[in-house]
Amino acid sequence: INDASLERNIPWIYGGCVGSHGPMLPIFPGESACLRCIIEAPPDPGMADTLTDILRANEYEVATAHSGDVAVRMVRRRAYDLVLMDIQMPGINGLQALTTMKAEGLARRVIMMTAHTRDDLVKEAETRSGFPVLPKPLDLKRVLDAATSATA
């Protein structure tokens, strides 16, 4: 939407709603910053829940954390066979959560995901996790293949 509106000089509003509230950002081509100028990639509203549903439909047991802090607390309480985590998360980011998990010996298998194209972040995530970073938008077959391979 962002790119098409800029090409055609059409204002639009980015909005994400979770529950009863969420962010809103009016975009006026030529007058305000475009969405890509403000954030590298917009968050996928509900993506964690959608991915959870898909993994459950493929017979995985799934627990969901919506922030890096919660993810670390969860793996401190229970051992998981696999952690799928975004590099960009609220609270501590995914790389910080991954570093904590690895330093404390909490998670052996962590696969990171990202919509960001910064090579330094992707390389750091791959080095720390030992797995390739899954790019967004997610290719669901690739996610399922990675989960199967990591837990085999």
PDB file of C-alpha atoms in Angstrom:
ATOM      1  CA  ILE A   1       0.000   0.000   0.000  1.00  0.00           C
ATOM      2  CA  ASN A   2       2.790   2.398   0.960  1.00  0.00           C
ATOM      3  CA  ASP A   3       4.605   2.087  -2.379  1.00  0.00           C
ATOM      4  CA  ALA A   4       1.424   2.267  -4.469  1.00  0.00           C
ATOM      5  CA  SER A   5       0.179   5.355  -2.622  1.00  0.00           C
ATOM      6  CA  LEU A   6       3.509   7.122  -3.112  1.00  0.00           C
ATOM      7  CA  GLU A   7       3.527   6.326  -6.838  1.00  0.00           C
ATOM      8  CA  ARG A   8      -0.026   7.644  -7.281  1.00  0.00           C
ATOM      9  CA  ASN A   9       0.192  10.480  -4.705  1.00  0.00           C
ATOM     10  CA  ILE A  10      -2.736   9.051  -2.710  1.00  0.00           C
ATOM     11  CA  PRO A  11      -2.864   9.605   1.072  1.00  0.00           C
ATOM     12  CA  TRP A  12      -3.509   6.553   3.227  1.00  0.00           C
ATOM     13  CA  ILE A  13      -3.547   5.555   6.893  1.00  0.00           C
ATOM     14  CA  TYR A  14      -1.499   2.737   8.355  1.00  0.00           C
ATOM     15  CA  GLY A  15      -3.380   1.190  11.236  1.00  0.00           C
ATOM     16  CA  GLY A  16      -2.824  -1.878  13.301  1.00  0.00           C
ATOM     17  CA  CYS A  17      -5.413  -3.006  15.799  1.00  0.00           C
ATOM     18  CA  VAL A  18      -4.928  -5.531  18.548  1.00  0.00           C
ATOM     19  CA  GLY A  19      -7.964  -5.916  20.754  1.00  0.00           C
ATOM     20  CA  SER A  20      -9.479  -2.489  21.192  1.00  0.00           C
ATOM     21  CA  HIS A  21      -6.459  -0.296  20.490  1.00  0.00           C
ATOM     22  CA  GLY A  22      -3.464   0.000  18.238  1.00  0.00           C
ATOM     23  CA  PRO A  23      -1.217   2.394  16.293  1.00  0.00           C
ATOM     24  CA  MET A  24      -2.391   4.676  13.502  1.00  0.00           C
ATOM     25  CA  LEU A  25      -0.229   6.719  11.163  1.00  0.00           C
ATOM     26  CA  PRO A  26      -1.543   9.010   8.401  1.00  0.00           C
ATOM     27  CA  ILE A  27       0.688   9.030   5.302  1.00  0.00           C
ATOM     28  CA  PHE A  28       0.537  12.065   2.985  1.00  0.00           C
ATOM     29  CA  PRO A  29       2.796  11.593  -0.072  1.00  0.00           C
ATOM     30  CA  GLY A  30       5.074  14.586  -0.505  1.00  0.00           C
ATOM     31  CA  GLU A  31       4.027  16.053   2.871  1.00  0.00           C
ATOM     32  CA  SER A  32       4.870  13.490   5.529  1.00  0.00           C
ATOM     33  CA  ALA A  33       7.398  10.713   5.893  1.00  0.00           C
ATOM     34  CA  CYS A  34       6.404   7.486   4.167  1.00  0.00           C
ATOM     35  CA  LEU A  35       5.962   4.359   6.266  1.00  0.00           C
ATOM     36  CA  ARG A  36       9.298   2.885   5.143  1.00  0.00           C
ATOM     37  CA  CYS A  37      11.029   6.105   6.237  1.00  0.00           C
ATOM     38  CA  ILE A  38       9.717   5.648   9.773  1.00  0.00           C
ATOM     39  CA  ILE A  39       9.889   1.904  10.292  1.00  0.00           C
ATOM     40  CA  GLU A  40      11.843  -0.602   8.223  1.00  0.00           C
ATOM     41  CA  ALA A  41       8.919  -3.026   8.013  1.00  0.00           C
ATOM     42  CA  PRO A  42       5.432  -2.717   9.500  1.00  0.00           C
ATOM     43  CA  PRO A  43       4.540  -5.288  12.121  1.00  0.00           C
ATOM     44  CA  ASP A  44       2.348  -8.169  11.053  1.00  0.00           C
ATOM     45  CA  PRO A  45      -0.789  -7.751  13.167  1.00  0.00           C
ATOM     46  CA  GLY A  46      -1.826 -11.136  14.420  1.00  0.00           C
ATOM     47  CA  MET A  47       1.077 -12.944  12.730  1.00  0.00           C
ATOM     48  CA  ALA A  48       2.057 -14.720  15.953  1.00  0.00           C
ATOM     49  CA  ASP A  49      -1.487 -15.983  16.392  1.00  0.00           C
ATOM     50  CA  THR A  50      -1.725 -17.048  12.747  1.00  0.00           C
ATOM     51  CA  LEU A  51       1.591 -18.888  12.945  1.00  0.00           C
ATOM     52  CA  THR A  52       0.447 -20.527  16.190  1.00  0.00           C
ATOM     53  CA  ASP A  53      -2.725 -21.775  14.496  1.00  0.00           C
ATOM     54  CA  ILE A  54      -0.753 -23.144  11.532  1.00  0.00           C
ATOM     55  CA  LEU A  55       1.765 -24.932  13.742  1.00  0.00           C
ATOM     56  CA  ARG A  56      -1.011 -26.421  15.888  1.00  0.00           C
ATOM     57  CA  ALA A  57      -2.805 -27.606  12.748  1.00  0.00           C
ATOM     58  CA  ASN A  58       0.440 -29.417  11.892  1.00  0.00           C
ATOM     59  CA  GLU A  59       0.413 -31.138  15.291  1.00  0.00           C
ATOM     60  CA  TYR A  60       2.961 -28.975  17.088  1.00  0.00           C
ATOM     61  CA  GLU A  61       2.366 -27.993  20.704  1.00  0.00           C
ATOM     62  CA  VAL A  62       2.732 -24.205  20.768  1.00  0.00           C
ATOM     63  CA  ALA A  63       3.115 -21.515  23.437  1.00  0.00           C
ATOM     64  CA  THR A  64       3.178 -17.860  22.376  1.00  0.00           C
ATOM     65  CA  ALA A  65       5.125 -14.904  23.788  1.00  0.00           C
ATOM     66  CA  HIS A  66       4.469 -11.437  22.407  1.00  0.00           C
ATOM     67  CA  SER A  67       7.681  -9.881  23.746  1.00  0.00           C
ATOM     68  CA  GLY A  68      11.299 -10.849  24.218  1.00  0.00           C
ATOM     69  CA  ASP A  69      10.987 -10.524  27.997  1.00  0.00           C
ATOM     70  CA  VAL A  70       8.068 -12.953  28.128  1.00  0.00           C
ATOM     71  CA  ALA A  71       9.897 -15.402  25.831  1.00  0.00           C
ATOM     72  CA  VAL A  72      12.871 -15.507  28.204  1.00  0.00           C
ATOM     73  CA  ARG A  73      10.594 -15.986  31.234  1.00  0.00           C
ATOM     74  CA  MET A  74       8.799 -18.826  29.457  1.00  0.00           C
ATOM     75  CA  VAL A  75      11.976 -20.752  28.604  1.00  0.00           C
ATOM     76  CA  ARG A  76      13.203 -20.294  32.168  1.00  0.00           C
ATOM     77  CA  ARG A  77      10.084 -22.117  33.390  1.00  0.00           C
ATOM     78  CA  ARG A  78       9.939 -24.869  30.790  1.00  0.00           C
ATOM     79  CA  ALA A  79      12.218 -26.527  28.236  1.00  0.00           C
ATOM     80  CA  TYR A  80      11.010 -26.189  24.645  1.00  0.00           C
ATOM     81  CA  ASP A  81      12.161 -28.307  21.715  1.00  0.00           C
ATOM     82  CA  LEU A  82      12.238 -25.230  19.478  1.00  0.00           C
ATOM     83  CA  VAL A  83      11.842 -21.470  19.799  1.00  0.00           C
ATOM     84  CA  LEU A  84      10.684 -19.452  16.751  1.00  0.00           C
ATOM     85  CA  MET A  85      11.305 -15.792  17.451  1.00  0.00           C
ATOM     86  CA  ASP A  86      11.303 -12.501  15.574  1.00  0.00           C
ATOM     87  CA  ILE A  87      14.418 -10.339  15.676  1.00  0.00           C
ATOM     88  CA  GLN A  88      12.257  -7.267  16.375  1.00  0.00           C
ATOM     89  CA  MET A  89      10.021  -7.727  19.423  1.00  0.00           C
ATOM     90  CA  PRO A  90       8.628  -5.454  22.118  1.00  0.00           C
ATOM     91  CA  GLY A  91      10.607  -5.270  25.344  1.00  0.00           C
ATOM     92  CA  ILE A  92      14.031  -6.776  24.822  1.00  0.00           C
ATOM     93  CA  ASN A  93      14.418  -7.604  21.143  1.00  0.00           C
ATOM     94  CA  GLY A  94      14.764 -11.107  19.773  1.00  0.00           C
ATOM     95  CA  LEU A  95      18.573 -10.940  19.580  1.00  0.00           C
ATOM     96  CA  GLN A  96      18.802  -9.895  23.223  1.00  0.00           C
ATOM     97  CA  ALA A  97      16.357 -12.647  24.208  1.00  0.00           C
ATOM     98  CA  LEU A  98      18.352 -15.188  22.158  1.00  0.00           C
ATOM     99  CA  THR A  99      21.600 -14.083  23.808  1.00  0.00           C
ATOM    100  CA  THR A 100      20.069 -14.474  27.285  1.00  0.00           C
ATOM    101  CA  MET A 101      18.594 -17.881  26.436  1.00  0.00           C
ATOM    102  CA  LYS A 102      21.905 -19.165  25.067  1.00  0.00           C
ATOM    103  CA  ALA A 103      23.978 -17.706  27.949  1.00  0.00           C
ATOM    104  CA  GLU A 104      21.700 -19.379  30.484  1.00  0.00           C
ATOM    105  CA  GLY A 105      21.584 -22.658  28.528  1.00  0.00           C
ATOM    106  CA  LEU A 106      17.822 -22.353  28.169  1.00  0.00           C
ATOM    107  CA  ALA A 107      17.205 -22.952  24.481  1.00  0.00           C
ATOM    108  CA  ARG A 108      19.252 -25.190  22.216  1.00  0.00           C
ATOM    109  CA  ARG A 109      17.218 -24.621  19.060  1.00  0.00           C
ATOM    110  CA  VAL A 110      16.163 -21.072  18.211  1.00  0.00           C
ATOM    111  CA  ILE A 111      15.106 -20.046  14.715  1.00  0.00           C
ATOM    112  CA  MET A 112      14.859 -16.318  14.152  1.00  0.00           C
ATOM    113  CA  MET A 113      12.539 -14.531  11.722  1.00  0.00           C
ATOM    114  CA  THR A 114      12.662 -10.997  10.365  1.00  0.00           C
ATOM    115  CA  ALA A 115      11.181  -8.580   7.875  1.00  0.00           C
ATOM    116  CA  HIS A 116      14.339  -6.482   8.160  1.00  0.00           C
ATOM    117  CA  THR A 117      17.034  -6.658   5.541  1.00  0.00           C
ATOM    118  CA  ARG A 118      19.958  -5.424   7.629  1.00  0.00           C
ATOM    119  CA  ASP A 119      22.687  -7.938   6.892  1.00  0.00           C
ATOM    120  CA  ASP A 120      24.432  -7.304  10.209  1.00  0.00           C
ATOM    121  CA  LEU A 121      21.326  -8.257  12.231  1.00  0.00           C
ATOM    122  CA  VAL A 122      20.625 -11.310  10.109  1.00  0.00           C
ATOM    123  CA  LYS A 123      24.244 -12.525  10.308  1.00  0.00           C
ATOM    124  CA  GLU A 124      24.339 -11.953  14.059  1.00  0.00           C
ATOM    125  CA  ALA A 125      21.075 -13.873  14.524  1.00  0.00           C
ATOM    126  CA  GLU A 126      22.310 -16.759  12.379  1.00  0.00           C
ATOM    127  CA  THR A 127      25.632 -16.888  14.231  1.00  0.00           C
ATOM    128  CA  ARG A 128      23.999 -16.850  17.659  1.00  0.00           C
ATOM    129  CA  SER A 129      21.211 -19.300  16.811  1.00  0.00           C
ATOM    130  CA  GLY A 130      23.060 -21.647  14.468  1.00  0.00           C
ATOM    131  CA  PHE A 131      20.102 -21.639  12.054  1.00  0.00           C
ATOM    132  CA  PRO A 132      19.278 -19.584   8.956  1.00  0.00           C
ATOM    133  CA  VAL A 133      17.004 -16.599   9.636  1.00  0.00           C
ATOM    134  CA  LEU A 134      13.578 -16.980   8.040  1.00  0.00           C
ATOM    135  CA  PRO A 135      12.650 -13.904   5.988  1.00  0.00           C
ATOM    136  CA  LYS A 136       9.210 -12.290   6.151  1.00  0.00           C
ATOM    137  CA  PRO A 137       6.746 -12.510   4.680  1.00  0.00           C
ATOM    138  CA  LEU A 138       7.032 -16.068   5.890  1.00  0.00           C
ATOM    139  CA  ASP A 139       6.961 -18.954   3.464  1.00  0.00           C
ATOM    140  CA  LEU A 140       4.902 -21.387   5.533  1.00  0.00           C
ATOM    141  CA  LYS A 141       6.403 -24.450   3.878  1.00  0.00           C
ATOM    142  CA  ARG A 142       9.857 -23.159   4.779  1.00  0.00           C
ATOM    143  CA  VAL A 143       8.764 -22.535   8.392  1.00  0.00           C
ATOM    144  CA  LEU A 144       7.340 -26.044   8.702  1.00  0.00           C
ATOM    145  CA  ASP A 145      10.411 -27.565   7.048  1.00  0.00           C
ATOM    146  CA  ALA A 146      12.700 -25.629   9.418  1.00  0.00           C
ATOM    147  CA  ALA A 147      10.656 -26.689  12.464  1.00  0.00           C
ATOM    148  CA  THR A 148      10.699 -30.335  11.334  1.00  0.00           C
ATOM    149  CA  SER A 149      14.428 -30.242  10.615  1.00  0.00           C
ATOM    150  CA  ALA A 150      15.297 -28.515  13.900  1.00  0.00           C
ATOM    151  CA  THR A 151      13.270 -30.916  16.019  1.00  0.00           C
ATOM    152  CA  ALA A 152      14.282 -34.131  14.216  1.00  0.00           C
TER     153      ALA A 152
END
